[in-house]
Short mmCIF file of C-alpha atoms in Angstrom, two decimals:
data_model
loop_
_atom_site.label_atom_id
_atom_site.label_comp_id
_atom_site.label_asym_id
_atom_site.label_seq_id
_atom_site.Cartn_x
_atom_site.Cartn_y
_atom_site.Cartn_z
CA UNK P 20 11.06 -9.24 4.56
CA UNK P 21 9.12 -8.02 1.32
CA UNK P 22 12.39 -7.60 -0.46
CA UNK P 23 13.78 -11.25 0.74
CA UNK P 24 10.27 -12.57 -0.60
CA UNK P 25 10.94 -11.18 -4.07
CA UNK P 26 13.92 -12.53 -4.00
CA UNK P 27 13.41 -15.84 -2.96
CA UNK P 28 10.19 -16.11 -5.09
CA UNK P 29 11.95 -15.07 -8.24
CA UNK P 30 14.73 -17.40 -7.53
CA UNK P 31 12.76 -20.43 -6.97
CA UNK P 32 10.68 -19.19 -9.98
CA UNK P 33 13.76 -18.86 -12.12
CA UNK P 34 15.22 -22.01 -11.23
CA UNK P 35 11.68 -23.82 -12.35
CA UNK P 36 10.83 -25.02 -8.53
CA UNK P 37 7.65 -23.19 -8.18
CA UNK P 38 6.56 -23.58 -11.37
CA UNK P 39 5.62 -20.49 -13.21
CA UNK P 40 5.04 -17.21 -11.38
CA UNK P 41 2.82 -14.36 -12.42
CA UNK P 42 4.29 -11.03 -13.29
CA UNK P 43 1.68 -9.38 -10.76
CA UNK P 44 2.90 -11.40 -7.65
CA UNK P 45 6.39 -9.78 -8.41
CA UNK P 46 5.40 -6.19 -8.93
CA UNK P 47 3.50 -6.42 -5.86
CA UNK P 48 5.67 -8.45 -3.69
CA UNK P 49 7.86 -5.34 -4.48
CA UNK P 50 4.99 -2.49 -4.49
CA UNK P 51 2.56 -3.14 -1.87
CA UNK P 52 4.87 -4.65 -0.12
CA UNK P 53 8.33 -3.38 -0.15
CA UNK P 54 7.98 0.05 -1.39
CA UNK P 55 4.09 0.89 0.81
CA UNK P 56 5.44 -0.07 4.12
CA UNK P 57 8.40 2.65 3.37
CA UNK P 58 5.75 5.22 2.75
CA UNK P 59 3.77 4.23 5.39
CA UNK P 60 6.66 4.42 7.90
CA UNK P 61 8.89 7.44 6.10
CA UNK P 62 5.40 9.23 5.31
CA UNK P 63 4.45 9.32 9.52
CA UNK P 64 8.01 10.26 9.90
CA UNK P 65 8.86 13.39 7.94
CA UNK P 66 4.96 14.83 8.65
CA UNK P 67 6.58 15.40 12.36
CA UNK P 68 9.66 18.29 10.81
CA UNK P 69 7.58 19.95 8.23
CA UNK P 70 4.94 20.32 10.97
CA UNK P 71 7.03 20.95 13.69
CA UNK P 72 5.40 18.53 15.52
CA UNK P 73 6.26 15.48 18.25
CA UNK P 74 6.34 12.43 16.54
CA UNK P 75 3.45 10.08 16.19
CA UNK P 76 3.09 6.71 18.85
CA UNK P 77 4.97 4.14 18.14
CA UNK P 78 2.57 1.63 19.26
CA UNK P 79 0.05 2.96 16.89
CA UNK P 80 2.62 2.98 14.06
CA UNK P 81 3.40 -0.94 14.27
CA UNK P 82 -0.27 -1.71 14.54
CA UNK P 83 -0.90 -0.14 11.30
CA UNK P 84 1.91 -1.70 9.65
CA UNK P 85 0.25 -5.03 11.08
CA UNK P 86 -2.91 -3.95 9.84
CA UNK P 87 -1.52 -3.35 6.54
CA UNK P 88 1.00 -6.07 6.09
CA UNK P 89 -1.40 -8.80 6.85
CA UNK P 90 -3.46 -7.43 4.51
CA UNK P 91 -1.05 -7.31 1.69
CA UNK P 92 0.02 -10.58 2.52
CA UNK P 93 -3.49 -11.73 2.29
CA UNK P 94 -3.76 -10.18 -1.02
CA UNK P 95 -1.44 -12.43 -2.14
CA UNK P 96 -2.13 -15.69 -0.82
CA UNK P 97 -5.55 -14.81 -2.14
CA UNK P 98 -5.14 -14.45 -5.84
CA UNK P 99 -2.01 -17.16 -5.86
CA UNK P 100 -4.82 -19.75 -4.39
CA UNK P 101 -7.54 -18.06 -6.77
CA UNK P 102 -9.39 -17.38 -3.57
CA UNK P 103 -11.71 -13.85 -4.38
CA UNK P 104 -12.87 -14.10 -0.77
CA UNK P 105 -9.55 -14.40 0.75
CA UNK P 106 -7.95 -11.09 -1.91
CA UNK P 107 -10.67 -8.97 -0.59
CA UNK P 108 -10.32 -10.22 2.59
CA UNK P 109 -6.72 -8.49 2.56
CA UNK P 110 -7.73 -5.60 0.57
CA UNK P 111 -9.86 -4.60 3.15
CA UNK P 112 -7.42 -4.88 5.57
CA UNK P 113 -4.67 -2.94 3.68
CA UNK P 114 -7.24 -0.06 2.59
CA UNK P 115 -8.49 0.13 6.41
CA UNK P 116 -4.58 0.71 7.05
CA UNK P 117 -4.24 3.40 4.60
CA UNK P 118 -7.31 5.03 5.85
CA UNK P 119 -6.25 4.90 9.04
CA UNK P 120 -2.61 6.40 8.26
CA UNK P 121 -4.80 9.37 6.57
CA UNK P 122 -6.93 9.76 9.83
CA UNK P 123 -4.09 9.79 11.62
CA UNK P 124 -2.21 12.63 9.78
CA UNK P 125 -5.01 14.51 8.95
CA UNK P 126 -5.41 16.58 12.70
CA UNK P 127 -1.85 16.78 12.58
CA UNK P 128 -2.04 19.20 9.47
CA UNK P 129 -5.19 21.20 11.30
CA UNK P 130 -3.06 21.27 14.89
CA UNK P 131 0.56 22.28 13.45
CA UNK P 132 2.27 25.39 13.47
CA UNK P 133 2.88 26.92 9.61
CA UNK P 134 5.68 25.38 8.03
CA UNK P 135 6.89 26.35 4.39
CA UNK P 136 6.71 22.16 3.71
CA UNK P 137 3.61 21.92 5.51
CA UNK P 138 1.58 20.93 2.39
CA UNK P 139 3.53 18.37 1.60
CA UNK P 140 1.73 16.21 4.16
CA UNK P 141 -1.45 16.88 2.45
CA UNK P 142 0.07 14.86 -0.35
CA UNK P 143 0.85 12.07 2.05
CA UNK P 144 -3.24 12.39 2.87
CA UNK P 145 -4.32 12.68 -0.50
CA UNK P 146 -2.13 9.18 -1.45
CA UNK P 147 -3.31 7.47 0.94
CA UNK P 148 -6.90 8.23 -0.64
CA UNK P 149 -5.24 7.10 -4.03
CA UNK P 150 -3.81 3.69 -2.87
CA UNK P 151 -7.59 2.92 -1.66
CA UNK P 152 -9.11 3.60 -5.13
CA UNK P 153 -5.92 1.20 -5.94
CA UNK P 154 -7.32 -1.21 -3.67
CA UNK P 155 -10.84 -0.93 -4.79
CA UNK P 156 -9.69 -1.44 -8.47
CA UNK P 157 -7.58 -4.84 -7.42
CA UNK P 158 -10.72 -5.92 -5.99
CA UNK P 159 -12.49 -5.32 -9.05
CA UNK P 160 -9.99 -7.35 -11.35
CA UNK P 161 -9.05 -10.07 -9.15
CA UNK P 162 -11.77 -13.19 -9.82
CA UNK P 163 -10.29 -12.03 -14.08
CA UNK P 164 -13.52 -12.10 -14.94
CA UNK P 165 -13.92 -8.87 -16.79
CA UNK P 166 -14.72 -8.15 -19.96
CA UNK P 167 -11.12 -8.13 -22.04
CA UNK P 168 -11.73 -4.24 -22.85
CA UNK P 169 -12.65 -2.97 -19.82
CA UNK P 170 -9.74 -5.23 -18.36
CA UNK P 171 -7.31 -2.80 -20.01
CA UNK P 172 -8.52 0.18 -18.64
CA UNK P 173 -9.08 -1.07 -15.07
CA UNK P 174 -5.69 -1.99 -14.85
CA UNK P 175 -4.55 1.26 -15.75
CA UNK P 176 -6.62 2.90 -13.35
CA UNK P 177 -5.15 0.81 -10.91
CA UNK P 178 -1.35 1.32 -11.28
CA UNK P 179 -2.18 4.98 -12.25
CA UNK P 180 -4.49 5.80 -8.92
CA UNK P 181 -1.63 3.31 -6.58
CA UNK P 182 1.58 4.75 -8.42
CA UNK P 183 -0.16 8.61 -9.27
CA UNK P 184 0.59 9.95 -5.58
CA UNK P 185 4.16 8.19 -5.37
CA UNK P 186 2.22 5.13 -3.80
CA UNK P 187 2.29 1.82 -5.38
#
């Protein structure tokens, strides 16, 4: 559904219907949307092989991709209605998910057997820790009232600490 919103939002912005788009709606309708929900879900999934583990509950699975979709999606109705209450509203949601989806694998890593790609779920831990500094940082710029040079390096923090861990 992400990808069908990028779509349909860059047609409609293209064709002059919606008058004109910011980049950041894009690169997000496509990053926290689109391409975080396929970590989220891909990240639960291959910590189960390496860790020779049972997979994780369902159940549990879809309610953090609730958690973390409404979130994103109130991220973005947020800063498209200039509404700072409403974008951290969201960000709170979508770091809770990410924190969550770290809780969650963490005890898996302490209760596995040893597995030669074992660590790599430690990564999956440790990005989830970046795309909440990545949050945090959004937060931070979205009422666009910082100073211009400080601005500059806040939004670099913020792709760097979402995109660093293979999150964006």
């Amino acid at each position: 559904m992400w990808l069908v919103a990028l779509v349909v939002v860059s047609v409609l912005g293209i064709r002059g219907l919606i008058g004109e788009i910011a980049p950041w709606l894009l690169v997000h309708l496509l990053l926290l949307g689109a391409v975080s929900n396929a970590i989220l879900v891909w990240s639960t999934y291959f910590s189960a092989g390496p860790l020779r583990l049972p997979p994780t509950s369902r159940r549990d699975e879809a309610r953090r991709l609730g958690v973390f979709n409404s979130g994103a999606l109130t991220v973005m109705v947020g800063m498209t209605t200039d509404s700072w209450i409403v974008a951290l509203t969201g960000a709170v949601l979508a770091a809770t998910a990410a924190g969550w989806h770290a809780v969650v694998l963490m005890p898996r890593i302490r209760g596995s057997l040893p597995s030669r790609f074992g660590a790599t779920v430690r990564y999956y831990v440790a990005t989830a820790g970046l795309l909440r500094v990545g949050i945090t940082l959004g937060v931070i710029l979205a009422p666009n009232d910082v100073d211009e040079s400080l601005h500059a390096r806040l939004v670099l923090a913020h792709v760097g600490s979402t995109c660093s861990g293979g999150w964006a």
